[in-house]
């Protein structure tokens, strides 16, 4: 597909980020971008990649680069999947439909969120590409079962359970900007919305949306004040534990990932209860702050678990070299959230396609320059850790003599 001329000026994900920021009202931008507490995790997710260096394989035949791989039982054209993100219609009126179509067009896999602003059936119908459905466990057991069965009936190939969000993260910048869900004009936010009339016009001229997979549950009158955020606050199941997760894995009975795994011990446990994959993820730095970056955990978790589980690295990926490093350290694929949302905010489906095109072109060039003609050729020796920052954590307590 030819590149729309207006998108040519955006040469990388940072360019798309800059433009998305220019187009979105501040409260919406803050919701997209910001992290929790002091945003250590948010910053570290990307900056941690800089710690590792790439040592290319010389004189490899790179006349053909093959980026195809398999995850969740699906063949995809390159090792990047689109992470679940709630309420994409905040960023563009076509929301999740635009994202699902762009993912299919780019030969990637889209993971639709429980908190989508489009219902899961319409998302599934929008594209022929491989799709995964992300569930949150909620206090309403009937709703949990319904979501799983709806995803199965709609033809989703895989399921993912997010486990790092039993309560929302403390995103102060979002609160400070006066963001409510769905956006409403408060005195605080009015000026900020007024500064983005194009967004306001396109938002107001389209039909109103809500959390389409849950709309039955959030009808006005049912929850009093129609405030999704407070409804959702009480919806998430805080008693969520390994038994719940195992039950859902059995119920799904197909490719299944646990998203939000951040340690070897939990990765082992995920495999024991039947997960075929994990997302090493801190939710893009939006939940618990002060966690390691997912990239810092990949080699350790892969070494401990062996080849027997699919590992997806999720958080901070903005460059082809980031994907290359993650794969070399043992990931099967990477997952991106904000990068495709920037594209969505800039130009809907064409913008998401552009974000994916940029990342894929970078990855192909980086594979060529590093002497890796296929995903299998991206081996551990490609990455150098110039100064291991931490001593390995001892498995038994060290006793001083
Ligand atoms: C606006 C936004 C909404 C998100 N909503 C969800 C969600 O509904 N479910 C989920 O599991 N993760 C959600 N995430 C986290 C992403 O799935 C992913 O873990 C994160 O974006 C990866 O980091 P990155 O944005 O640096 O690529 C959301 C992230 C963003 C930015």
Short mmCIF file of N, CA and C and ligand atoms in Angstrom, two decimals, residues 31-32 45 83-86 91 113-115 134 136 162 259 281 283-284 286 314-318 335-339 341, ligand 1:
data_model
loop_
_atom_site.label_atom_id
_atom_site.label_comp_id
_atom_site.label_asym_id
_atom_site.label_seq_id
_atom_site.Cartn_x
_atom_site.Cartn_y
_atom_site.Cartn_z
N UNK A 31 -3.93 10.73 29.60
CA UNK A 31 -4.42 9.36 29.79
C UNK A 31 -3.62 8.37 28.92
N UNK A 32 -3.33 8.80 27.70
CA UNK A 32 -2.57 7.93 26.80
C UNK A 32 -1.14 7.71 27.31
N UNK A 45 11.29 1.82 31.26
CA UNK A 45 10.91 0.82 30.25
C UNK A 45 11.66 1.03 28.95
N UNK A 83 -0.73 -4.55 21.69
CA UNK A 83 -1.17 -4.80 23.07
C UNK A 83 -2.60 -4.31 23.28
N UNK A 84 -3.29 -4.90 24.27
CA UNK A 84 -4.64 -4.40 24.56
C UNK A 84 -4.60 -3.00 25.16
N UNK A 85 -5.41 -2.12 24.63
CA UNK A 85 -5.51 -0.77 25.21
C UNK A 85 -6.99 -0.41 25.25
N UNK A 86 -7.42 0.08 26.39
CA UNK A 86 -8.83 0.41 26.55
C UNK A 86 -9.22 1.70 25.83
N UNK A 91 -9.02 8.35 21.04
CA UNK A 91 -7.90 8.88 20.25
C UNK A 91 -8.27 9.10 18.79
N UNK A 113 -9.01 -5.32 24.13
CA UNK A 113 -9.17 -5.21 25.58
C UNK A 113 -10.63 -5.39 26.01
N UNK A 114 -10.80 -5.93 27.20
CA UNK A 114 -12.14 -5.95 27.82
C UNK A 114 -12.72 -4.54 27.84
N UNK A 115 -11.84 -3.54 28.07
CA UNK A 115 -12.29 -2.16 28.19
C UNK A 115 -12.28 -1.42 26.86
N UNK A 134 -8.27 -9.90 25.57
CA UNK A 134 -7.70 -9.71 26.91
C UNK A 134 -8.82 -9.58 27.92
N UNK A 136 -10.04 -8.99 31.97
CA UNK A 136 -9.80 -8.64 33.37
C UNK A 136 -10.79 -9.50 34.16
N UNK A 162 -4.97 -10.24 32.17
CA UNK A 162 -4.09 -9.21 32.76
C UNK A 162 -4.21 -9.29 34.27
N UNK A 259 -0.68 -11.83 31.43
CA UNK A 259 -0.02 -10.54 31.14
C UNK A 259 0.21 -9.80 32.45
N UNK A 281 5.49 -7.75 31.64
CA UNK A 281 4.88 -6.42 31.46
C UNK A 281 4.64 -5.74 32.79
N UNK A 283 2.62 -3.07 32.52
CA UNK A 283 1.47 -2.29 32.06
C UNK A 283 1.93 -0.92 31.52
N UNK A 284 3.09 -0.93 30.89
CA UNK A 284 3.59 0.33 30.34
C UNK A 284 3.85 1.38 31.40
N UNK A 286 2.12 2.01 34.03
CA UNK A 286 0.88 2.68 34.45
C UNK A 286 0.32 2.13 35.75
N UNK A 314 6.74 -6.58 26.77
CA UNK A 314 5.75 -5.52 26.59
C UNK A 314 6.13 -4.33 27.45
N UNK A 315 6.44 -3.19 26.80
CA UNK A 315 6.72 -1.97 27.54
C UNK A 315 7.95 -1.25 27.01
N UNK A 316 7.74 -0.03 26.53
CA UNK A 316 8.87 0.82 26.18
C UNK A 316 9.45 0.62 24.80
N UNK A 317 8.87 -0.28 24.02
CA UNK A 317 9.47 -0.58 22.70
C UNK A 317 9.13 0.53 21.70
N UNK A 318 10.16 1.18 21.19
CA UNK A 318 9.95 2.31 20.27
C UNK A 318 10.81 2.22 19.02
N UNK A 335 5.41 -6.62 22.23
CA UNK A 335 4.06 -6.09 22.18
C UNK A 335 4.16 -4.58 22.42
N UNK A 336 3.39 -3.83 21.64
CA UNK A 336 3.45 -2.36 21.74
C UNK A 336 2.07 -1.80 22.05
N UNK A 337 2.04 -0.76 22.86
CA UNK A 337 0.77 -0.08 23.18
C UNK A 337 0.78 1.34 22.63
N UNK A 338 1.47 2.25 23.32
CA UNK A 338 1.45 3.66 22.91
C UNK A 338 1.87 3.88 21.45
N UNK A 339 2.90 3.18 20.94
CA UNK A 339 3.32 3.50 19.56
C UNK A 339 2.18 3.43 18.55
N UNK A 341 -1.01 3.70 19.29
CA UNK A 341 -2.02 4.72 19.65
C UNK A 341 -1.62 6.10 19.14
C1 LIG B 1 -4.00 4.09 26.89
C2 LIG B 1 -3.64 2.72 27.37
C3 LIG B 1 -4.66 1.85 27.75
C4 LIG B 1 -4.33 0.55 28.18
N1 LIG B 1 -5.34 -0.32 28.48
C5 LIG B 1 -5.03 -1.62 28.78
C6 LIG B 1 -6.06 -2.59 28.95
O1 LIG B 1 -7.24 -2.31 28.82
N2 LIG B 1 -5.68 -3.85 29.28
C7 LIG B 1 -4.36 -4.22 29.43
O2 LIG B 1 -4.06 -5.38 29.73
N3 LIG B 1 -3.38 -3.31 29.26
C8 LIG B 1 -3.67 -2.03 28.92
N4 LIG B 1 -2.67 -1.14 28.69
C9 LIG B 1 -1.26 -1.59 28.77
C10 LIG B 1 -0.79 -2.13 27.41
O3 LIG B 1 -1.43 -3.35 27.12
C11 LIG B 1 0.70 -2.39 27.39
O4 LIG B 1 1.03 -3.23 28.46
C12 LIG B 1 1.54 -1.13 27.46
O5 LIG B 1 0.96 -0.09 26.71
C13 LIG B 1 2.93 -1.42 26.91
O6 LIG B 1 3.77 -0.31 27.04
P1 LIG B 1 4.04 0.74 25.86
O7 LIG B 1 2.83 1.61 25.79
O8 LIG B 1 5.26 1.42 26.33
O9 LIG B 1 4.23 -0.05 24.58
C14 LIG B 1 -2.97 0.15 28.27
C15 LIG B 1 -1.96 1.04 27.88
C16 LIG B 1 -2.29 2.31 27.43
C17 LIG B 1 -1.18 3.23 26.99
#
